[in-house]
mmCIF file of C-alpha atoms in Angstrom:
data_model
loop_
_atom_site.group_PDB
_atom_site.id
_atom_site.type_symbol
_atom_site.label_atom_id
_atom_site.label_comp_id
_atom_site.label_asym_id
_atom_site.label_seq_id
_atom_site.Cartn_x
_atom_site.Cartn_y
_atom_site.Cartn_z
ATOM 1 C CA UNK A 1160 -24.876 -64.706 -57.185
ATOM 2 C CA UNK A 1161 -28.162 -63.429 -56.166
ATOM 3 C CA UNK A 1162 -29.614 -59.985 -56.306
ATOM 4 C CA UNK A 1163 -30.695 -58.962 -52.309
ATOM 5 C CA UNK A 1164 -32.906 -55.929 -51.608
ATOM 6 C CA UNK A 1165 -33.437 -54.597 -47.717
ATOM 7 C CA UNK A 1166 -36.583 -52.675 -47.513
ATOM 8 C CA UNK A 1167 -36.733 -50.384 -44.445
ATOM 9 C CA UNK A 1168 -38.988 -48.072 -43.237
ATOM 10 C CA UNK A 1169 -41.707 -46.798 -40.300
ATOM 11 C CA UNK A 1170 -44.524 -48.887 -39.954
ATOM 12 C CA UNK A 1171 -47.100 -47.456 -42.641
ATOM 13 C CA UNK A 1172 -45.124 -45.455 -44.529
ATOM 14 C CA UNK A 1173 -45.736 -48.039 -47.293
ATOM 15 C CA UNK A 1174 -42.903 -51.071 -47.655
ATOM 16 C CA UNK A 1175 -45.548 -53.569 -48.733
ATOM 17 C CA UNK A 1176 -47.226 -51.304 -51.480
ATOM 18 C CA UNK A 1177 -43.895 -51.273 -52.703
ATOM 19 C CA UNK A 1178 -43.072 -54.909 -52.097
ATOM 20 C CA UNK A 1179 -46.263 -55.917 -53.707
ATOM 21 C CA UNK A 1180 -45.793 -53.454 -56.971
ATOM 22 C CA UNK A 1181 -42.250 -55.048 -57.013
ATOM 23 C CA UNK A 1182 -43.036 -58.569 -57.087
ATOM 24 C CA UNK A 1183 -44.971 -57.963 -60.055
ATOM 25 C CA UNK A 1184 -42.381 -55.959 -61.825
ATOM 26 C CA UNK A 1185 -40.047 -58.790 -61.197
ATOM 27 C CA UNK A 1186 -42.634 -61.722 -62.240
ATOM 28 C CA UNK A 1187 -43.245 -59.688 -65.582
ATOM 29 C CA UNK A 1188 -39.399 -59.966 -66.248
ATOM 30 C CA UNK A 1189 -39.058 -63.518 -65.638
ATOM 31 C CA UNK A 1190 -37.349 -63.474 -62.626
ATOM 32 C CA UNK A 1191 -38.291 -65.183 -59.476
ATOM 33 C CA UNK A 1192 -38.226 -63.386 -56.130
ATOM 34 C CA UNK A 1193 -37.640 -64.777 -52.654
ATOM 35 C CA UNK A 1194 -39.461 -62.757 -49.621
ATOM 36 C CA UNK A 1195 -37.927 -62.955 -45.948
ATOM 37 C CA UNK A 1196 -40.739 -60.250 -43.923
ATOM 38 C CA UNK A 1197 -40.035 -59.349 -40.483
ATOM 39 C CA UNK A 1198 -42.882 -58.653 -38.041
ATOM 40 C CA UNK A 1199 -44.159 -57.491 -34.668
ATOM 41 C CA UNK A 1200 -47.094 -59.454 -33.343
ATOM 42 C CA UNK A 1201 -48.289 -63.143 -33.911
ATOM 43 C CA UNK A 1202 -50.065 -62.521 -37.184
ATOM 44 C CA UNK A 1203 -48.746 -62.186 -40.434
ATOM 45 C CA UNK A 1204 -50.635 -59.115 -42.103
ATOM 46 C CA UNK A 1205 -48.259 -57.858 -44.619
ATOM 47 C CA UNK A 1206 -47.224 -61.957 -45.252
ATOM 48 C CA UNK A 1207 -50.761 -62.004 -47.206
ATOM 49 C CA UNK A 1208 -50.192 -59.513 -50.055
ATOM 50 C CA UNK A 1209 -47.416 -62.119 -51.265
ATOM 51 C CA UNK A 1210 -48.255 -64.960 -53.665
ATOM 52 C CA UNK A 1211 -48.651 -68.298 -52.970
ATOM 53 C CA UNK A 1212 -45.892 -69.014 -55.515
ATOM 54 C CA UNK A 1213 -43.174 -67.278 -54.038
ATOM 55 C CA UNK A 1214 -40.938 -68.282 -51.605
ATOM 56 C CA UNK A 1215 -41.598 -66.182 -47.932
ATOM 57 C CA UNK A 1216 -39.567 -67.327 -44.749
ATOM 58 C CA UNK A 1217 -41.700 -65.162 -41.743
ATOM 59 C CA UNK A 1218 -39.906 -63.747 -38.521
ATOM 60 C CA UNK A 1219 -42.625 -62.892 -36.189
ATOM 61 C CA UNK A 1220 -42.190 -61.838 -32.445
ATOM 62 C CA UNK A 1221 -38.619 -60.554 -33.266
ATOM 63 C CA UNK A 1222 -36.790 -57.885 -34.634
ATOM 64 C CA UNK A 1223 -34.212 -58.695 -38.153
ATOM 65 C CA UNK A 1224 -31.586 -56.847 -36.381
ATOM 66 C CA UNK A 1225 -31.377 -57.571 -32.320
ATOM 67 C CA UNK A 1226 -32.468 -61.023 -31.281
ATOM 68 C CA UNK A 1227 -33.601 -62.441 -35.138
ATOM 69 C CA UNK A 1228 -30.191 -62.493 -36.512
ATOM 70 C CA UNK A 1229 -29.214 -65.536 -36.103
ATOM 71 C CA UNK A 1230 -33.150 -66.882 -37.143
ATOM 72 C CA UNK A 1231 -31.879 -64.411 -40.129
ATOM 73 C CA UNK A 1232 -29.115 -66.002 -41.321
ATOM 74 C CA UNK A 1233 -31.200 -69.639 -40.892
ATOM 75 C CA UNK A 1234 -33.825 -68.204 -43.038
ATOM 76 C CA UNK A 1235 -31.434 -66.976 -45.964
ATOM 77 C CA UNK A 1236 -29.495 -70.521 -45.791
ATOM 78 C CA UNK A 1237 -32.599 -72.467 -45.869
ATOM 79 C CA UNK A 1238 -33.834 -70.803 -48.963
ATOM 80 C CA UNK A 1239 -29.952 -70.826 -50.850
ATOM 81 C CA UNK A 1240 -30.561 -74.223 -49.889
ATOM 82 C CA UNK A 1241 -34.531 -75.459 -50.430
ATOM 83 C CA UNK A 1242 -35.447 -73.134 -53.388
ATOM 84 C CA UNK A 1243 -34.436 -71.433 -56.503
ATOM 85 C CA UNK A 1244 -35.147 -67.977 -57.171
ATOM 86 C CA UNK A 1245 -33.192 -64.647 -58.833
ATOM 87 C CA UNK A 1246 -34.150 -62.062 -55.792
ATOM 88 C CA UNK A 1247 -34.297 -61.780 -52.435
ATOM 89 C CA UNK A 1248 -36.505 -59.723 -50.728
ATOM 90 C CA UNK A 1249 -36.158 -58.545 -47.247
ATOM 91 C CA UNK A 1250 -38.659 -56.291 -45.454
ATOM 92 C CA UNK A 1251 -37.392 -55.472 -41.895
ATOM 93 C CA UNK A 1252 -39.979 -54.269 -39.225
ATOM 94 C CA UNK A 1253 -40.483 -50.076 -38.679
ATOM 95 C CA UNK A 1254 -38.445 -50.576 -35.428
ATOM 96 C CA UNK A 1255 -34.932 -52.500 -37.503
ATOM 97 C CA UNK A 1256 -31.831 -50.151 -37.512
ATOM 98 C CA UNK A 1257 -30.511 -50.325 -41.371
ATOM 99 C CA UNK A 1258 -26.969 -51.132 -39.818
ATOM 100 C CA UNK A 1259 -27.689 -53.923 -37.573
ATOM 101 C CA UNK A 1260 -30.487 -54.902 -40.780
ATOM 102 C CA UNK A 1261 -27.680 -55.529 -42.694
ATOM 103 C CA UNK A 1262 -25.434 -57.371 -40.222
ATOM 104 C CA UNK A 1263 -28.303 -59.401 -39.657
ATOM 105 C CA UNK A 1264 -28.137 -60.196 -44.296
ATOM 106 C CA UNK A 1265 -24.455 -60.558 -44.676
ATOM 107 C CA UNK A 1266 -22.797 -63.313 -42.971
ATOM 108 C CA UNK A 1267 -19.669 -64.620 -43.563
ATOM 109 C CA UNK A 1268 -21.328 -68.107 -44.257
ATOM 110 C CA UNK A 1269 -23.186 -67.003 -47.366
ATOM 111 C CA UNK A 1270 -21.411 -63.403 -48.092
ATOM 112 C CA UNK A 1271 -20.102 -64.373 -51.449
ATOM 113 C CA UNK A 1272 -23.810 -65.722 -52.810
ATOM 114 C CA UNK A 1273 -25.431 -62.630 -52.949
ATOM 115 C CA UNK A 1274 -25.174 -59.314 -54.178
ATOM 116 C CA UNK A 1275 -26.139 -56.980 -51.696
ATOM 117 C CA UNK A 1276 -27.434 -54.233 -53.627
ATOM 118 C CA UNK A 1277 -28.560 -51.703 -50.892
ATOM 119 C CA UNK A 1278 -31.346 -50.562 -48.630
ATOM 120 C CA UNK A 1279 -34.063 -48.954 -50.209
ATOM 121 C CA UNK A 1280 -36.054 -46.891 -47.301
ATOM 122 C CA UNK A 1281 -39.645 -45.835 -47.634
ATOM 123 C CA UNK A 1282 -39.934 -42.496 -45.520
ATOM 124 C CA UNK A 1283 -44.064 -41.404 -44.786
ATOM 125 C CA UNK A 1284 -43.674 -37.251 -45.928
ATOM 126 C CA UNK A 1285 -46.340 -36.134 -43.974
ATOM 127 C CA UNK A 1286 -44.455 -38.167 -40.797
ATOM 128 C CA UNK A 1287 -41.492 -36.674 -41.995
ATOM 129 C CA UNK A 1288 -43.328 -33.012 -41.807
ATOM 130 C CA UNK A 1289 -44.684 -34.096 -37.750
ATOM 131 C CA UNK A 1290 -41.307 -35.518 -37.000
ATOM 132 C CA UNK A 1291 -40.972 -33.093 -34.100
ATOM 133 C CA UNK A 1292 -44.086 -34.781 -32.587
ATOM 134 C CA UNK A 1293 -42.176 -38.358 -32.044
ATOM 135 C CA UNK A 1294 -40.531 -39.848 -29.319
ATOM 136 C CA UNK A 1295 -36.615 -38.565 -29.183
ATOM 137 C CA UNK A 1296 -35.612 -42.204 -29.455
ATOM 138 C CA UNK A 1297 -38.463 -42.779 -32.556
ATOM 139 C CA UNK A 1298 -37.300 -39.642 -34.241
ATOM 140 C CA UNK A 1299 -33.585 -40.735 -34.047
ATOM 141 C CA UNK A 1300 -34.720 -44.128 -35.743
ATOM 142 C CA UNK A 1301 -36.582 -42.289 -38.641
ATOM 143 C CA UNK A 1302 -33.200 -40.169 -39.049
ATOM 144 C CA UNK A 1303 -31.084 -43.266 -38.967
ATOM 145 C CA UNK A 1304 -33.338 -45.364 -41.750
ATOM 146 C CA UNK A 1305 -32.909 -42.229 -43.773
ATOM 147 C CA UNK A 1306 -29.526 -41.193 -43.544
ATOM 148 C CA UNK A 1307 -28.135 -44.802 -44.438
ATOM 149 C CA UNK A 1308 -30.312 -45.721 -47.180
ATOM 150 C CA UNK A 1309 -28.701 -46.089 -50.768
ATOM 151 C CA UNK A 1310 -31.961 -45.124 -52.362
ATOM 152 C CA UNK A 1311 -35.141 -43.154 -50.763
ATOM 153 C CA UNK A 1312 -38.862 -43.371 -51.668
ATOM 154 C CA UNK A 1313 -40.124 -40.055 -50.290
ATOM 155 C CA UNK A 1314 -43.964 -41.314 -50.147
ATOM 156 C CA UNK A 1315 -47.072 -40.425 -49.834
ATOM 157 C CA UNK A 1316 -46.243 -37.243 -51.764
ATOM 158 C CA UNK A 1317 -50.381 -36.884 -53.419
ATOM 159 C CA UNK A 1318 -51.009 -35.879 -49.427
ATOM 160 C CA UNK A 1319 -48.610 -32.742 -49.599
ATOM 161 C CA UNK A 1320 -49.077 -29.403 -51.166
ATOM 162 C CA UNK A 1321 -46.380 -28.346 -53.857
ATOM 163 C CA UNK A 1322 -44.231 -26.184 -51.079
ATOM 164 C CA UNK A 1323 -44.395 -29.226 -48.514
ATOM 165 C CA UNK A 1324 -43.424 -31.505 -51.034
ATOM 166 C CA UNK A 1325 -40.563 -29.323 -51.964
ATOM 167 C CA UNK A 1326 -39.548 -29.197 -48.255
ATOM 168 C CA UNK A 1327 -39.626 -32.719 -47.767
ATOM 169 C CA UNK A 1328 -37.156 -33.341 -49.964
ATOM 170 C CA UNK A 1329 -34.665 -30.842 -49.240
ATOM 171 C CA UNK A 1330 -34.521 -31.265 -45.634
ATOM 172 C CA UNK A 1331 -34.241 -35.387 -46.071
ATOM 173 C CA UNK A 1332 -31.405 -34.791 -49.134
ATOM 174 C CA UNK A 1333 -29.437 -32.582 -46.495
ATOM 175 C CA UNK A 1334 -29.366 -35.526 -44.270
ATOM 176 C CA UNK A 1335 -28.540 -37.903 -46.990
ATOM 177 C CA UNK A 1336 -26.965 -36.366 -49.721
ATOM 178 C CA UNK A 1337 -25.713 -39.752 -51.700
ATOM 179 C CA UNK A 1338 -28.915 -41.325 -52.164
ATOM 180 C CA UNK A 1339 -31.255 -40.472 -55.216
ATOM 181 C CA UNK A 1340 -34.542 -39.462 -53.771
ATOM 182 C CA UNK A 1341 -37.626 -40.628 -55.475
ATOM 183 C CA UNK A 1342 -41.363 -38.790 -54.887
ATOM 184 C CA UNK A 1343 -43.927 -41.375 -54.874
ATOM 185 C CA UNK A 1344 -47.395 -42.135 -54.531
ATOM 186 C CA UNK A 1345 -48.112 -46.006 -53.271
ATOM 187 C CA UNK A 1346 -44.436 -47.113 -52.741
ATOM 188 C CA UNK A 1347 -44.319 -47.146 -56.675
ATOM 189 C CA UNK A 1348 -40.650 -47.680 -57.623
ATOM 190 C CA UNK A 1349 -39.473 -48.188 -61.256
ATOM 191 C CA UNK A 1350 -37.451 -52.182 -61.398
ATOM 192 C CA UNK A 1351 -34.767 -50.699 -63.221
ATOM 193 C CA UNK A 1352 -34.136 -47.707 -60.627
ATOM 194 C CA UNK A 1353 -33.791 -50.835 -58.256
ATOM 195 C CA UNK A 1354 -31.416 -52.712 -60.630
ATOM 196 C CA UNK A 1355 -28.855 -49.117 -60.997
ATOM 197 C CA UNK A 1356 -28.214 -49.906 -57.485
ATOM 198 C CA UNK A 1357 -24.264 -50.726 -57.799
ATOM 199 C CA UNK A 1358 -24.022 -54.313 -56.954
ATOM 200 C CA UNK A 1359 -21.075 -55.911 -54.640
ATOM 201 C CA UNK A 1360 -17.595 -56.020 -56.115
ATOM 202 C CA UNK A 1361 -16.065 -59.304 -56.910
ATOM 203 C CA UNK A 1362 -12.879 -60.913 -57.496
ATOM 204 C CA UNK A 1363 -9.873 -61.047 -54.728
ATOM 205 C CA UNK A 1364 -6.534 -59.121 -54.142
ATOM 206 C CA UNK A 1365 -4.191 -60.617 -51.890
ATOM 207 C CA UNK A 1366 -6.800 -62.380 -50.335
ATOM 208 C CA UNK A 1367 -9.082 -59.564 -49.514
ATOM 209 C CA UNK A 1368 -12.688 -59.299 -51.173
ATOM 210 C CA UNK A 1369 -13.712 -55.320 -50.911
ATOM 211 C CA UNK A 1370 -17.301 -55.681 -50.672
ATOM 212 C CA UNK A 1371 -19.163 -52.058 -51.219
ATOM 213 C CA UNK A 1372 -22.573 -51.384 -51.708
ATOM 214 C CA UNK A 1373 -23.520 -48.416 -53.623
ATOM 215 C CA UNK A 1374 -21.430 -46.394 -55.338
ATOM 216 C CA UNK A 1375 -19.831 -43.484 -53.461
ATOM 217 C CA UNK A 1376 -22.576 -44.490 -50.491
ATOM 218 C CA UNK A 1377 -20.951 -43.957 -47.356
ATOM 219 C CA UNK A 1378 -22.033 -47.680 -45.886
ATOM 220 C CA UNK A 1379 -20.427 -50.104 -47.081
ATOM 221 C CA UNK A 1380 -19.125 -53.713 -46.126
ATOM 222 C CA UNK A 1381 -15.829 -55.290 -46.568
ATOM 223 C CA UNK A 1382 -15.341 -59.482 -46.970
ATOM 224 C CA UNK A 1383 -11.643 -60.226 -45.349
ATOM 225 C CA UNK A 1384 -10.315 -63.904 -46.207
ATOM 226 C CA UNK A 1385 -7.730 -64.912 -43.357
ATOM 227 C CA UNK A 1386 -4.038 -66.294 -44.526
ATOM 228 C CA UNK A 1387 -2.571 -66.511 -41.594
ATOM 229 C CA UNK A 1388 -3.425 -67.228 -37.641
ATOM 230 C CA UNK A 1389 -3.094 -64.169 -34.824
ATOM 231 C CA UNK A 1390 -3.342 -64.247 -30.907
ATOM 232 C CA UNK A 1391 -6.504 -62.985 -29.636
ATOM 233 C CA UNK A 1392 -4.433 -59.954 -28.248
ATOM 234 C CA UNK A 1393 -2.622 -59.000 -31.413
ATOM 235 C CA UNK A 1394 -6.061 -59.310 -33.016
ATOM 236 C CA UNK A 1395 -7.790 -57.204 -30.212
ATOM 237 C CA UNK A 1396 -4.973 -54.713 -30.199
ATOM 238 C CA UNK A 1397 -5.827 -53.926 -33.633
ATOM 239 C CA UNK A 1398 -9.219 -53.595 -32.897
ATOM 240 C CA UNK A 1399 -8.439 -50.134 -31.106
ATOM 241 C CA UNK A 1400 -6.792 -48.816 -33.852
ATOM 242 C CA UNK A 1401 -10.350 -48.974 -35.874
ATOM 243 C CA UNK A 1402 -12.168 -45.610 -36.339
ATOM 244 C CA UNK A 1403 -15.674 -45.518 -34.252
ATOM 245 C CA UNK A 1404 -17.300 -45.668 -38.734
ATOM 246 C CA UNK A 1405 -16.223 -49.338 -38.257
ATOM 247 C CA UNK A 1406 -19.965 -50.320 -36.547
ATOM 248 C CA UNK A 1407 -20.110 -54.036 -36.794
ATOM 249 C CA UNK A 1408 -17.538 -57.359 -37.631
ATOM 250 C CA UNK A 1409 -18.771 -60.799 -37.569
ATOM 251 C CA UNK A 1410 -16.623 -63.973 -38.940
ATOM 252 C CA UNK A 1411 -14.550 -67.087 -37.955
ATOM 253 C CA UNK A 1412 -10.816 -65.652 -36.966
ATOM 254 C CA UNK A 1413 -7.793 -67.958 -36.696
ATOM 255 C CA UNK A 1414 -6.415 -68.083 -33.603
ATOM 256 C CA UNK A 1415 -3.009 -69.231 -32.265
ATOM 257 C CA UNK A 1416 -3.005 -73.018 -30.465
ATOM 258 C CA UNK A 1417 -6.966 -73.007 -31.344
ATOM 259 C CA UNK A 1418 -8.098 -76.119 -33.345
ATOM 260 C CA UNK A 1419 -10.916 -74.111 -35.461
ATOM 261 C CA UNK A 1420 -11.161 -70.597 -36.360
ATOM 262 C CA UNK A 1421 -13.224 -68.885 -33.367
ATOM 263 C CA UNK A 1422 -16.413 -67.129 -33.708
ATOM 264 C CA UNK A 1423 -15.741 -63.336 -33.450
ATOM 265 C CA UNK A 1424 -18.072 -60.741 -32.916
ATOM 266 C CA UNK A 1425 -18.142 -56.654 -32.507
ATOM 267 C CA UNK A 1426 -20.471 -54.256 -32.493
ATOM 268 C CA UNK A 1427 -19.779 -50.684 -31.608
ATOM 269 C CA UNK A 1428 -16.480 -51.252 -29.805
ATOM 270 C CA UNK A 1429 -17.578 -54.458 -27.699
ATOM 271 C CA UNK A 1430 -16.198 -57.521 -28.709
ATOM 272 C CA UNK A 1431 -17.358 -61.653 -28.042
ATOM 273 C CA UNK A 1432 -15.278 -64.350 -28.744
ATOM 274 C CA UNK A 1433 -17.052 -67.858 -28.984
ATOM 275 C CA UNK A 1434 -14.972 -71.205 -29.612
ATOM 276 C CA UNK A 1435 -16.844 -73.117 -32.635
ATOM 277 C CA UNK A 1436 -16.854 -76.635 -32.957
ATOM 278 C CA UNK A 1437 -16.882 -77.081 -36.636
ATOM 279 C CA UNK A 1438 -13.849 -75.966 -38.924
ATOM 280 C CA UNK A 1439 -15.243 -72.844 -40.662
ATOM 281 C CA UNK A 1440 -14.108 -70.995 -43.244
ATOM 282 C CA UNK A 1441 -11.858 -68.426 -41.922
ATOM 283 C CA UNK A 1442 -13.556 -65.208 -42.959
ATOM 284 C CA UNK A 1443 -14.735 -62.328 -41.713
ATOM 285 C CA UNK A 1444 -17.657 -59.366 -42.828
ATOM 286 C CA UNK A 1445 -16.567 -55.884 -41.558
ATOM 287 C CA UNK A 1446 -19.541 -53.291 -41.929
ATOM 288 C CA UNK A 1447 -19.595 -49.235 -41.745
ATOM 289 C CA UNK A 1448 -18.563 -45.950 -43.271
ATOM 290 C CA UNK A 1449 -15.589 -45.401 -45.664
ATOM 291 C CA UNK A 1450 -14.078 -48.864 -44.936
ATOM 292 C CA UNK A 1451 -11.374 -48.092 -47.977
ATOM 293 C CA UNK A 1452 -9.299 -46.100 -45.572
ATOM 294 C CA UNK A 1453 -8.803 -47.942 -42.642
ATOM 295 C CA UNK A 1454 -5.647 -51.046 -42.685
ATOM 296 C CA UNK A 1455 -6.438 -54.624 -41.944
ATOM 297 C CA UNK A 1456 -4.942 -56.290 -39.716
ATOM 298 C CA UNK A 1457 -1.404 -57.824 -41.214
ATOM 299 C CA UNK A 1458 -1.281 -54.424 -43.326
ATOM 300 C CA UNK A 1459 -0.318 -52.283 -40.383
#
C-alpha cells in the first residue's frame, strides 16, 4: 500500500515551500514520491519547484474536487499503473474543499492501494489575523480547510509578534481541536510528524473494511464490500436514515435484475445512479464525520 498526503491550503499561504522541503526529506530517506498538483490558470508555476525525477501528473484549468475528479482518479490510476514510487503527493488548489479533496483521492477502484494518511493544511497567520476582511464565501473556505485538517501548519509565524502568534493558535485550535498544530516558518514540517499521521485500517470483518484516517479525527472514510444485491428503493430508503455527517458515497452497488453493479453517487443528500457497462467490483467509499456510529445497510 502506498503512503498518500493531501496538501490544502489558500493560495500563498505556502503548500509548495512545504512540498518542496518535503520532497527532499523523503529523497534523503530513500523513498520515492509521486506529485499530482492542482492549478488555476494555463501555466504550471508551482509544477517547476518539483524535480525532473519525480513523477508529477498536472490538473490545470480545474479544480481536484468539482469538475477534476474524475481527471483525479485517471491521474492516480495512471501512476499505480506507469510508475513506481513510496508517496503520493497531492497539492489541491486554494479554492478545493478538503471533503470533496478527498472524494476526489479515494475511489472505490483503487481504495485498498493506498493509505490515506490525512490532510495536512497550511493556514497564512497573518490571513488568519485579516480573516474578517474576506469574502463571506472565502472566509467560510479558510474555516472549512482548517477545521477538517488532521494536521495544521500555522505559517508564516516570523511575521507575527509573540501575542499574535499566541492568538493565532488558540482561536484556530478552538475550531479544530483534534489536530496537532505546528508554528512554522517556510511550510517547514518535520517527515516524521507527517509519518505519526495514523494510517488507514486494514483487514475485513464480515465483509466490511472500516477505513479511518487519523486517530480520533472526526473525518473519516469507511470502505463497504457488497455480499448481497438490494433494489434501488430499499437502498435509497436507507439512505434517509443517514445522519447529514455522512457528506459523500461513491461505489458500484448491486442492484436487483441489473447485469453489473450500478454506479452510485451522493453528495450531501442528492443521489445519481448511472448503469456501468463493465462488471465492477461491488464496493463502495462512504466519507464524513463519526462514520462508527451509523448502521450499514443489511445491519439495520
Amino acid at each position: 500500500m502506498i503512503d498518500v498526503y493531501l496538501f490544502s491550503g489558500f493560495l500563498g499561504s505556502g503548500k509548495t515551500s512545504m512540498l518542496t522541503d518535503v520532497i527532499r526529506q523523503l529523497k534523503e530517506k530513500g523513498l520515492k514520491p509521486a506529485i499530482i498538483m492542482n492549478e488555476f490558470g494555463q501555466l504550471n508555476f508551482d509544477s517547476q519547484a518539483v524535480e525532473e525525477d519525480i513523477p508529477l501528473k498536472e490538473m490545470l484549468e480545474g479544480c481536484i474536487c468539482c469538475s477534476g475528479s474524475e481527471k483525479t482518479e485517471a491521474q492516480i490510476q495512471s501512476l499505480l499503473a506507469n510508475e513506481q514510487f513510496d508517496v503520493l503527493i497531492i497539492e489541491t488548489t486554494g479554492a478545493a474543499h478538503p471533503v470533496e479533496a478527498l472524494d476526489a483521492v479515494y475511489s472505490p477502484l483503487f481504495a485498498e492501494r493506498l493509505n490515506i494518511k490525512g490532510i495536512v493544511t497550511v493556514a497564512d497567520s497573518k490571513l488568519w489575523l485579516d480573516r474578517n476582511r474576506l469574502t463571506p464565501q472565502v472566509r467560510s473556505l479558510f474555516l472549512e480547510q482548517i477545521r477538517h485538517a488532521h494536521l495544521l501548519l500555522a505559517n508564516k509565524m516570523d511575521l507575527l509578534s509573540e501575542a499574535e502568534q499566541s492568538k493565532v493558535v488558540f482561536e484556530i485550535q478552538s475550531i479544530n481541536s483534534n489536530a496537532f498544530i505546528l508554528q512554522t516558518t517556510n511550510g517547514r514540517v518535520p517527515l516524521n510528524l507527517l509519518e505519526k499521521l495514523q494510517s488507514t485500517i486494514s483487514g475485513k470483518n464480515d465483509g466490511i473494511q472500516p477505513a479511518k484516517i487519523g486517530v480520533h479525527l472526526h473525518l473519516t472514510s469507511r470502505l463497504v464490500e457488497f455480499k448481497e444485491s438490494f433494489t434501488q428503493e430499499q437502498f435509497e430508503e436507507w439512505i434517509r436514515t443517514l445522519p447529514s455527517s455522512v457528506y459523500r458515497m461513491k461505489g458500484y452497488v448491486p442492484i436487483e435484475g441489473m447485469k453489473n453493479p450500478m454506479l452510485f453517487q451522493y453528495a450531501y443528500g442528492l443521489v445519481q445512479w448511472l448503469p456501468e457497462y463493465v462488471k465492477m467490483e461491488p464496493k463502495m467509499v462512504i466519507i464524513g464525520e463519526n462514520l462508527n456510529q451509523i448502521n450499514l445497510i443489511g445491519e439495520i
